Amino acid sequence: MYQTAAANFALKATLRADDSTKMAIGSKIIKPGGTDPDEFEKSIAQALVELEANSDLKPYLRDLHITRAREIEFGSKKAVIIYVPVPQQKVFQKIQIILVRELEKKFSGKHVVVIGERKILPKPTRKARNPLKQKRPRSRTLTAVYDAILEDLVFPAEIVGKRVRVKLDGSQLVKVHLDKNQQTTIEHKVDTFTSVYKKLTGRDVTFEFPDNYLNV
């Protein structure tokens, strides 16, 4: 009888712990439209919960969450893309270097990039009726969103210059000049940045660290 009671108590404790874990994971990923996260997204949320509980990041991560996550392949490598709410992005960036390093340890050395969750609004047409007569915010244009993705990818480096070269077939190649002071920090990731940007936007980009970008 005592053994049965002890077993029931242990089972209830386990169930409570499981419920608590599920709630913690659920608080770390809130998807647009309230859709359920997939298993990969849950694994990212679980990693955030663990980092919040067992690292110096707790004061920051406590009030932060992500909106979605995905894994992409390029060649023989894989990268993890984590989307965060734009209003929380400044706080994420305060801990991003440490956070990314810890997440890359947990995910077998795969490169992790953090991008703001942004939505592109279509260009209004003359036929389209807009009773509110609101102009499309510039931050919601395709160009602005693509530029923001580029800035997010290379953080903490700053983009100090940019050139667009038009190929013979009409396609464009964007040459991005990055702050040389951050070269040792992110140079090993530029191939990942190139592949992620291509995957998200369909556009080709290369990255350089010129000594004097004003004269290149």
Tab-separated table of N, CA, C and O in Angstrom, residues 39-147:
chain	number	residue	atom	x	y	z
A	39	GLU	N	8.366	20.279	-34.101
A	39	GLU	CA	9.308	19.671	-33.163
A	39	GLU	C	10.647	20.400	-33.150
A	39	GLU	O	11.279	20.540	-32.094
A	40	PHE	N	11.096	20.861	-34.313
A	40	PHE	CA	12.369	21.577	-34.342
A	40	PHE	C	12.255	22.885	-33.567
A	40	PHE	O	13.156	23.245	-32.799
A	41	GLU	N	11.163	23.597	-33.760
A	41	GLU	CA	10.964	24.855	-33.036
A	41	GLU	C	10.881	24.612	-31.534
A	41	GLU	O	11.394	25.410	-30.733
A	42	LYS	N	10.266	23.512	-31.153
A	42	LYS	CA	10.202	23.171	-29.728
A	42	LYS	C	11.596	22.908	-29.167
A	42	LYS	O	11.885	23.247	-28.012
A	43	SER	N	12.465	22.320	-29.982
A	43	SER	CA	13.824	22.044	-29.511
A	43	SER	C	14.594	23.345	-29.286
A	43	SER	O	15.400	23.442	-28.354
A	44	ILE	N	14.337	24.354	-30.116
A	44	ILE	CA	14.962	25.663	-29.922
A	44	ILE	C	14.422	26.305	-28.639
A	44	ILE	O	15.183	26.847	-27.824
A	45	ALA	N	13.108	26.242	-28.467
A	45	ALA	CA	12.490	26.808	-27.268
A	45	ALA	C	13.008	26.108	-26.012
A	45	ALA	O	13.271	26.749	-24.987
A	46	GLN	N	13.165	24.782	-26.085
A	46	GLN	CA	13.697	24.009	-24.957
A	46	GLN	C	15.111	24.474	-24.615
A	46	GLN	O	15.463	24.626	-23.445
A	47	ALA	N	15.908	24.721	-25.643
A	47	ALA	CA	17.274	25.196	-25.421
A	47	ALA	C	17.270	26.559	-24.730
A	47	ALA	O	18.091	26.822	-23.844
A	48	LEU	N	16.332	27.426	-25.101
A	48	LEU	CA	16.229	28.734	-24.465
A	48	LEU	C	15.823	28.607	-23.004
A	48	LEU	O	16.323	29.329	-22.133
A	49	VAL	N	14.913	27.674	-22.734
A	49	VAL	CA	14.490	27.423	-21.351
A	49	VAL	C	15.681	26.966	-20.509
A	49	VAL	O	15.893	27.429	-19.381
A	50	GLU	N	16.472	26.065	-21.062
A	50	GLU	CA	17.641	25.553	-20.339
A	50	GLU	C	18.670	26.648	-20.105
A	50	GLU	O	19.263	26.727	-19.024
A	51	LEU	N	18.883	27.494	-21.100
A	51	LEU	CA	19.840	28.587	-20.939
A	51	LEU	C	19.345	29.603	-19.911
A	51	LEU	O	20.139	30.161	-19.145
A	52	GLU	N	18.045	29.823	-19.893
A	52	GLU	CA	17.490	30.750	-18.916
A	52	GLU	C	17.678	30.226	-17.497
A	52	GLU	O	17.938	30.982	-16.555
A	53	ALA	N	17.579	28.911	-17.345
A	53	ALA	CA	17.666	28.312	-16.014
A	53	ALA	C	19.098	28.133	-15.529
A	53	ALA	O	19.352	28.136	-14.317
A	54	ASN	N	20.023	27.985	-16.465
A	54	ASN	CA	21.377	27.580	-16.069
A	54	ASN	C	22.487	28.495	-16.575
A	54	ASN	O	23.612	28.051	-16.758
A	55	SER	N	22.193	29.763	-16.828
A	55	SER	CA	23.242	30.649	-17.316
A	55	SER	C	22.999	32.070	-16.828
A	55	SER	O	21.962	32.383	-16.218
A	56	ASP	N	23.962	32.933	-17.112
A	56	ASP	CA	23.848	34.339	-16.723
A	56	ASP	C	22.865	35.102	-17.608
A	56	ASP	O	22.659	36.300	-17.406
A	57	LEU	N	22.267	34.409	-18.576
A	57	LEU	CA	21.335	35.071	-19.495
A	57	LEU	C	19.925	35.196	-18.916
A	57	LEU	O	19.060	35.819	-19.535
A	58	LYS	N	19.698	34.616	-17.758
A	58	LYS	CA	18.348	34.570	-17.187
A	58	LYS	C	17.666	35.937	-17.111
A	58	LYS	O	16.496	36.057	-17.503
A	59	PRO	N	18.342	36.996	-16.615
A	59	PRO	CA	17.646	38.291	-16.522
A	59	PRO	C	17.153	38.812	-17.867
A	59	PRO	O	16.190	39.567	-17.920
A	60	TYR	N	17.827	38.409	-18.936
A	60	TYR	CA	17.448	38.873	-20.273
A	60	TYR	C	16.403	37.956	-20.908
A	60	TYR	O	15.414	38.414	-21.480
A	61	LEU	N	16.640	36.649	-20.823
A	61	LEU	CA	15.762	35.692	-21.500
A	61	LEU	C	14.394	35.570	-20.848
A	61	LEU	O	13.444	35.120	-21.476
A	62	ARG	N	14.296	35.975	-19.594
A	62	ARG	CA	13.052	35.790	-18.850
A	62	ARG	C	11.843	36.368	-19.584
A	62	ARG	O	10.759	35.776	-19.586
A	63	ASP	N	12.011	37.523	-20.193
A	63	ASP	CA	10.877	38.202	-20.838
A	63	ASP	C	10.928	38.141	-22.361
A	63	ASP	O	10.194	38.864	-23.035
A	64	LEU	N	11.805	37.283	-22.909
A	64	LEU	CA	11.948	37.202	-24.357
A	64	LEU	C	11.361	35.912	-24.911
A	64	LEU	O	11.291	34.902	-24.223
A	65	HIS	N	10.944	35.972	-26.167
A	65	HIS	CA	10.484	34.760	-26.848
A	65	HIS	C	10.815	34.868	-28.328
A	65	HIS	O	11.119	35.954	-28.838
A	66	ILE	N	10.754	33.756	-29.028
A	66	ILE	CA	10.968	33.745	-30.471
A	66	ILE	C	9.621	33.516	-31.157
A	66	ILE	O	8.641	33.137	-30.517
A	67	THR	N	9.580	33.776	-32.461
A	67	THR	CA	8.322	33.614	-33.193
A	67	THR	C	8.318	32.358	-34.067
A	67	THR	O	7.264	31.786	-34.323
A	68	ARG	N	9.486	31.937	-34.533
A	68	ARG	CA	9.591	30.696	-35.292
A	68	ARG	C	11.061	30.368	-35.504
A	68	ARG	O	11.939	31.179	-35.205
A	69	ALA	N	11.312	29.182	-36.030
A	69	ALA	CA	12.686	28.760	-36.311
A	69	ALA	C	12.659	27.738	-37.437
A	69	ALA	O	11.657	27.029	-37.639
A	70	ARG	N	13.753	27.669	-38.157
A	70	ARG	CA	13.851	26.695	-39.234
A	70	ARG	C	15.312	26.331	-39.445
A	70	ARG	O	16.211	27.056	-39.024
A	71	GLU	N	15.509	25.206	-40.086
A	71	GLU	CA	16.849	24.738	-40.399
A	71	GLU	C	16.987	24.649	-41.908
A	71	GLU	O	16.088	24.155	-42.593
A	72	ILE	N	18.089	25.159	-42.440
A	72	ILE	CA	18.313	25.075	-43.877
A	72	ILE	C	19.626	24.348	-44.143
A	72	ILE	O	20.529	24.331	-43.303
A	73	GLU	N	19.716	23.749	-45.313
A	73	GLU	CA	20.933	23.068	-45.737
A	73	GLU	C	21.556	23.816	-46.904
A	73	GLU	O	20.860	24.337	-47.769
A	74	PHE	N	22.871	23.883	-46.908
A	74	PHE	CA	23.590	24.438	-48.055
A	74	PHE	C	24.890	23.655	-48.185
A	74	PHE	O	25.710	23.610	-47.293
A	75	GLY	N	25.006	22.967	-49.307
A	75	GLY	CA	26.144	22.062	-49.476
A	75	GLY	C	26.044	20.932	-48.470
A	75	GLY	O	25.002	20.285	-48.332
A	76	SER	N	27.096	20.733	-47.717
A	76	SER	CA	27.099	19.688	-46.694
A	76	SER	C	26.846	20.260	-45.303
A	76	SER	O	26.964	19.551	-44.305
A	77	LYS	N	26.490	21.538	-45.252
A	77	LYS	CA	26.319	22.201	-43.956
A	77	LYS	C	24.858	22.528	-43.692
A	77	LYS	O	24.023	22.495	-44.581
A	78	LYS	N	24.589	22.854	-42.431
A	78	LYS	CA	23.254	23.264	-42.031
A	78	LYS	C	23.352	24.522	-41.171
A	78	LYS	O	24.349	24.749	-40.491
A	79	ALA	N	22.304	25.323	-41.223
A	79	ALA	CA	22.248	26.531	-40.402
A	79	ALA	C	20.865	26.624	-39.768
A	79	ALA	O	19.873	26.124	-40.305
A	80	VAL	N	20.812	27.267	-38.624
A	80	VAL	CA	19.566	27.456	-37.896
A	80	VAL	C	19.186	28.929	-37.959
A	80	VAL	O	19.986	29.807	-37.619
A	81	ILE	N	17.969	29.198	-38.430
A	81	ILE	CA	17.458	30.569	-38.489
A	81	ILE	C	16.413	30.734	-37.393
A	81	ILE	O	15.426	29.989	-37.340
A	82	ILE	N	16.634	31.702	-36.525
A	82	ILE	CA	15.698	31.976	-35.437
A	82	ILE	C	15.098	33.361	-35.658
A	82	ILE	O	15.823	34.347	-35.828
A	83	TYR	N	13.775	33.425	-35.668
A	83	TYR	CA	13.077	34.699	-35.849
A	83	TYR	C	12.619	35.219	-34.482
A	83	TYR	O	12.123	34.449	-33.643
A	84	VAL	N	12.783	36.521	-34.277
A	84	VAL	CA	12.388	37.131	-33.008
A	84	VAL	C	11.500	38.337	-33.287
A	84	VAL	O	11.561	38.940	-34.365
A	85	PRO	N	10.649	38.716	-32.331
A	85	PRO	CA	9.810	39.901	-32.538
A	85	PRO	C	10.684	41.152	-32.671
A	85	PRO	O	11.609	41.343	-31.886
A	86	VAL	N	10.383	41.985	-33.635
A	86	VAL	CA	11.180	43.202	-33.840
A	86	VAL	C	11.218	44.082	-32.582
A	86	VAL	O	12.283	44.624	-32.245
A	87	PRO	N	10.101	44.239	-31.833
A	87	PRO	CA	10.165	45.068	-30.618
A	87	PRO	C	11.148	44.534	-29.566
A	87	PRO	O	11.611	45.299	-28.713
A	88	GLN	N	11.452	43.236	-29.611
A	88	GLN	CA	12.374	42.648	-28.635
A	88	GLN	C	13.803	42.547	-29.169
A	88	GLN	O	14.711	42.136	-28.443
A	89	GLN	N	14.000	42.941	-30.400
A	89	GLN	CA	15.280	42.662	-31.051
A	89	GLN	C	16.456	43.375	-30.390
A	89	GLN	O	17.551	42.810	-30.285
A	90	LYS	N	16.257	44.590	-29.927
A	90	LYS	CA	17.337	45.317	-29.276
A	90	LYS	C	17.833	44.584	-28.030
A	90	LYS	O	19.033	44.541	-27.748
A	91	VAL	N	16.903	44.007	-27.288
A	91	VAL	CA	17.292	43.260	-26.090
A	91	VAL	C	18.000	41.977	-26.489
A	91	VAL	O	19.011	41.594	-25.882
A	92	PHE	N	17.488	41.295	-27.501
A	92	PHE	CA	18.157	40.092	-27.999
A	92	PHE	C	19.595	40.417	-28.406
A	92	PHE	O	20.519	39.651	-28.122
A	93	GLN	N	19.793	41.555	-29.058
A	93	GLN	CA	21.124	41.889	-29.550
A	93	GLN	C	22.111	42.182	-28.423
A	93	GLN	O	23.322	42.034	-28.607
A	94	LYS	N	21.612	42.571	-27.258
A	94	LYS	CA	22.495	42.789	-26.116
A	94	LYS	C	23.186	41.489	-25.687
A	94	LYS	O	24.299	41.515	-25.170
A	95	ILE	N	22.512	40.358	-25.915
A	95	ILE	CA	23.057	39.062	-25.485
A	95	ILE	C	23.327	38.142	-26.668
A	95	ILE	O	23.676	36.973	-26.483
A	96	GLN	N	23.195	38.673	-27.891
A	96	GLN	CA	23.193	37.806	-29.065
A	96	GLN	C	24.500	37.047	-29.251
A	96	GLN	O	24.476	35.858	-29.608
A	97	ILE	N	25.627	37.681	-29.015
A	97	ILE	CA	26.909	37.004	-29.217
A	97	ILE	C	27.009	35.782	-28.306
A	97	ILE	O	27.352	34.678	-28.743
A	98	ILE	N	26.675	35.971	-27.023
A	98	ILE	CA	26.733	34.860	-26.066
A	98	ILE	C	25.646	33.839	-26.370
A	98	ILE	O	25.893	32.627	-26.358
A	99	LEU	N	24.434	34.308	-26.655
A	99	LEU	CA	23.306	33.416	-26.915
A	99	LEU	C	23.580	32.519	-28.121
A	99	LEU	O	23.360	31.299	-28.064
A	100	VAL	N	24.061	33.114	-29.209
A	100	VAL	CA	24.356	32.338	-30.414
A	100	VAL	C	25.443	31.304	-30.134
A	100	VAL	O	25.337	30.149	-30.557
A	101	ARG	N	26.459	31.703	-29.413
A	101	ARG	CA	27.541	30.759	-29.095
A	101	ARG	C	27.024	29.568	-28.296
A	101	ARG	O	27.374	28.414	-28.576
A	102	GLU	N	26.165	29.818	-27.315
A	102	GLU	CA	25.625	28.729	-26.498
A	102	GLU	C	24.673	27.841	-27.298
A	102	GLU	O	24.669	26.615	-27.129
A	103	LEU	N	23.875	28.435	-28.172
A	103	LEU	CA	22.965	27.639	-28.998
A	103	LEU	C	23.745	26.781	-29.999
A	103	LEU	O	23.373	25.633	-30.271
A	104	GLU	N	24.827	27.316	-30.539
A	104	GLU	CA	25.637	26.543	-31.482
A	104	GLU	C	26.284	25.345	-30.793
A	104	GLU	O	26.468	24.294	-31.412
A	105	LYS	N	26.606	25.483	-29.518
A	105	LYS	CA	27.123	24.337	-28.756
A	105	LYS	C	26.051	23.258	-28.634
A	105	LYS	O	26.336	22.066	-28.758
A	106	LYS	N	24.820	23.686	-28.373
A	106	LYS	CA	23.722	22.738	-28.179
A	106	LYS	C	23.296	22.058	-29.482
A	106	LYS	O	22.768	20.943	-29.450
A	107	PHE	N	23.530	22.723	-30.620
A	107	PHE	CA	23.083	22.173	-31.899
A	107	PHE	C	24.263	21.767	-32.780
A	107	PHE	O	24.307	22.062	-33.970
A	108	SER	N	25.184	21.097	-32.163
A	108	SER	CA	26.290	20.414	-32.862
A	108	SER	C	27.100	21.332	-33.769
A	108	SER	O	27.523	20.936	-34.851
A	109	GLY	N	27.280	22.575	-33.336
A	109	GLY	CA	28.135	23.469	-34.099
A	109	GLY	C	27.503	24.082	-35.331
A	109	GLY	O	28.183	24.771	-36.101
A	110	LYS	N	26.206	23.835	-35.555
A	110	LYS	CA	25.533	24.481	-36.694
A	110	LYS	C	25.510	25.987	-36.454
A	110	LYS	O	25.293	26.449	-35.335
A	111	HIS	N	25.736	26.753	-37.506
A	111	HIS	CA	25.686	28.200	-37.368
A	111	HIS	C	24.254	28.648	-37.085
A	111	HIS	O	23.298	28.171	-37.707
A	112	VAL	N	24.119	29.553	-36.136
A	112	VAL	CA	22.819	30.088	-35.748
A	112	VAL	C	22.767	31.566	-36.111
A	112	VAL	O	23.695	32.317	-35.810
A	113	VAL	N	21.690	31.980	-36.781
A	113	VAL	CA	21.486	33.397	-37.099
A	113	VAL	C	20.142	33.837	-36.534
A	113	VAL	O	19.192	33.051	-36.456
A	114	VAL	N	20.084	35.100	-36.131
A	114	VAL	CA	18.871	35.647	-35.509
A	114	VAL	C	18.361	36.788	-36.379
A	114	VAL	O	19.098	37.722	-36.703
A	115	ILE	N	17.091	36.705	-36.744
A	115	ILE	CA	16.495	37.676	-37.669
A	115	ILE	C	15.173	38.188	-37.092
A	115	ILE	O	14.407	37.427	-36.496
A	116	GLY	N	14.902	39.462	-37.291
A	116	GLY	CA	13.635	40.030	-36.850
A	116	GLY	C	12.474	39.521	-37.699
A	116	GLY	O	12.609	39.333	-38.908
A	117	GLU	N	11.338	39.301	-37.065
A	117	GLU	CA	10.131	38.838	-37.767
A	117	GLU	C	9.462	40.036	-38.433
A	117	GLU	O	8.875	40.888	-37.769
A	118	ARG	N	9.585	40.109	-39.742
A	118	ARG	CA	9.016	41.236	-40.489
A	118	ARG	C	8.100	40.725	-41.596
A	118	ARG	O	8.319	39.661	-42.139
A	119	LYS	N	7.131	41.555	-41.940
A	119	LYS	CA	6.180	41.190	-42.980
A	119	LYS	C	6.238	42.211	-44.106
A	119	LYS	O	6.196	43.416	-43.864
A	120	ILE	N	6.339	41.699	-45.324
A	120	ILE	CA	6.345	42.579	-46.500
A	120	ILE	C	4.902	42.823	-46.932
A	120	ILE	O	4.137	41.881	-47.130
A	121	LEU	N	4.537	44.090	-47.065
A	121	LEU	CA	3.212	44.431	-47.570
A	121	LEU	C	3.303	44.691	-49.067
A	121	LEU	O	4.241	45.342	-49.531
A	122	PRO	N	2.355	44.172	-49.838
A	122	PRO	CA	2.393	44.378	-51.296
A	122	PRO	C	2.222	45.849	-51.652
A	122	PRO	O	1.590	46.618	-50.925
A	123	LYS	N	2.784	46.208	-52.786
A	123	LYS	CA	2.661	47.580	-53.265
A	123	LYS	C	1.213	47.831	-53.673
A	123	LYS	O	0.631	47.064	-54.444
A	124	PRO	N	0.605	48.879	-53.138
A	124	PRO	CA	-0.802	49.140	-53.478
A	124	PRO	C	-0.971	49.481	-54.955
A	124	PRO	O	-0.112	50.127	-55.562
A	125	THR	N	-2.058	49.023	-55.512
A	125	THR	CA	-2.362	49.313	-56.912
A	125	THR	C	-3.504	50.320	-56.990
A	125	THR	O	-4.227	50.557	-56.011
A	126	ARG	N	-3.672	50.887	-58.152
A	126	ARG	CA	-4.737	51.870	-58.310
A	126	ARG	C	-6.113	51.247	-58.139
A	126	ARG	O	-7.053	51.893	-57.678
A	127	LYS	N	-6.206	49.987	-58.530
A	127	LYS	CA	-7.513	49.323	-58.441
A	127	LYS	C	-7.850	48.906	-57.021
A	127	LYS	O	-9.007	48.705	-56.679
A	128	ALA	N	-6.799	48.733	-56.207
A	128	ALA	CA	-7.034	48.272	-54.837
A	128	ALA	C	-7.706	49.380	-54.027
A	128	ALA	O	-7.276	50.531	-54.035
A	129	ARG	N	-8.729	48.997	-53.322
A	129	ARG	CA	-9.444	49.968	-52.508
A	129	ARG	C	-8.934	49.917	-51.075
A	129	ARG	O	-8.815	48.849	-50.487
A	130	ASN	N	-8.657	51.060	-50.531
A	130	ASN	CA	-8.200	51.150	-49.156
A	130	ASN	C	-9.023	52.211	-48.453
A	130	ASN	O	-8.717	53.400	-48.528
A	131	PRO	N	-10.083	51.780	-47.772
A	131	PRO	CA	-10.976	52.765	-47.145
A	131	PRO	C	-10.269	53.627	-46.107
A	131	PRO	O	-10.680	54.744	-45.840
A	132	LEU	N	-9.191	53.100	-45.505
A	132	LEU	CA	-8.485	53.887	-44.492
A	132	LEU	C	-7.480	54.845	-45.120
A	132	LEU	O	-6.986	55.755	-44.460
A	133	LYS	N	-7.177	54.614	-46.400
A	133	LYS	CA	-6.248	55.450	-47.145
A	133	LYS	C	-4.899	55.581	-46.429
A	133	LYS	O	-4.298	56.648	-46.379
A	134	GLN	N	-4.451	54.473	-45.850
A	134	GLN	CA	-3.165	54.471	-45.172
A	134	GLN	C	-2.052	54.108	-46.147
A	134	GLN	O	-2.176	53.162	-46.912
A	135	LYS	N	-0.981	54.848	-46.076
A	135	LYS	CA	0.160	54.538	-46.921
A	135	LYS	C	0.914	53.338	-46.350
A	135	LYS	O	0.946	53.118	-45.153
A	136	ARG	N	1.504	52.586	-47.251
A	136	ARG	CA	2.314	51.453	-46.825
A	136	ARG	C	3.570	51.976	-46.131
A	136	ARG	O	4.320	52.768	-46.705
A	137	PRO	N	3.835	51.547	-44.879
A	137	PRO	CA	5.044	52.005	-44.196
A	137	PRO	C	6.282	51.575	-44.976
A	137	PRO	O	6.339	50.470	-45.519
A	138	ARG	N	7.284	52.428	-45.031
A	138	ARG	CA	8.486	52.092	-45.778
A	138	ARG	C	9.146	50.836	-45.213
A	138	ARG	O	9.741	50.048	-45.948
A	139	SER	N	9.020	50.633	-43.900
A	139	SER	CA	9.647	49.467	-43.268
A	139	SER	C	9.019	48.157	-43.725
A	139	SER	O	9.589	47.088	-43.496
A	140	ARG	N	7.849	48.236	-44.377
A	140	ARG	CA	7.166	47.029	-44.851
A	140	ARG	C	7.384	46.789	-46.342
A	140	ARG	O	6.792	45.862	-46.900
A	141	THR	N	8.178	47.614	-46.983
A	141	THR	CA	8.448	47.391	-48.403
A	141	THR	C	9.454	46.258	-48.562
A	141	THR	O	10.219	45.940	-47.642
A	142	LEU	N	9.463	45.650	-49.731
A	142	LEU	CA	10.379	44.538	-49.988
A	142	LEU	C	11.834	44.968	-49.802
A	142	LEU	O	12.627	44.268	-49.163
A	143	THR	N	12.175	46.134	-50.335
A	143	THR	CA	13.557	46.613	-50.233
A	143	THR	C	13.972	46.813	-48.783
A	143	THR	O	15.064	46.393	-48.364
A	144	ALA	N	13.105	47.428	-47.989
A	144	ALA	CA	13.427	47.698	-46.584
A	144	ALA	C	13.570	46.406	-45.788
A	144	ALA	O	14.482	46.270	-44.963
A	145	VAL	N	12.683	45.457	-46.032
A	145	VAL	CA	12.751	44.185	-45.304
A	145	VAL	C	14.007	43.409	-45.682
A	145	VAL	O	14.700	42.860	-44.824
A	146	TYR	N	14.335	43.386	-46.966
A	146	TYR	CA	15.551	42.684	-47.404
A	146	TYR	C	16.809	43.342	-46.834
A	146	TYR	O	17.770	42.655	-46.460
A	147	ASP	N	16.815	44.676	-46.777
A	147	ASP	CA	17.947	45.378	-46.176
A	147	ASP	C	18.062	45.049	-44.690
A	147	ASP	O	19.171	44.874	-44.159
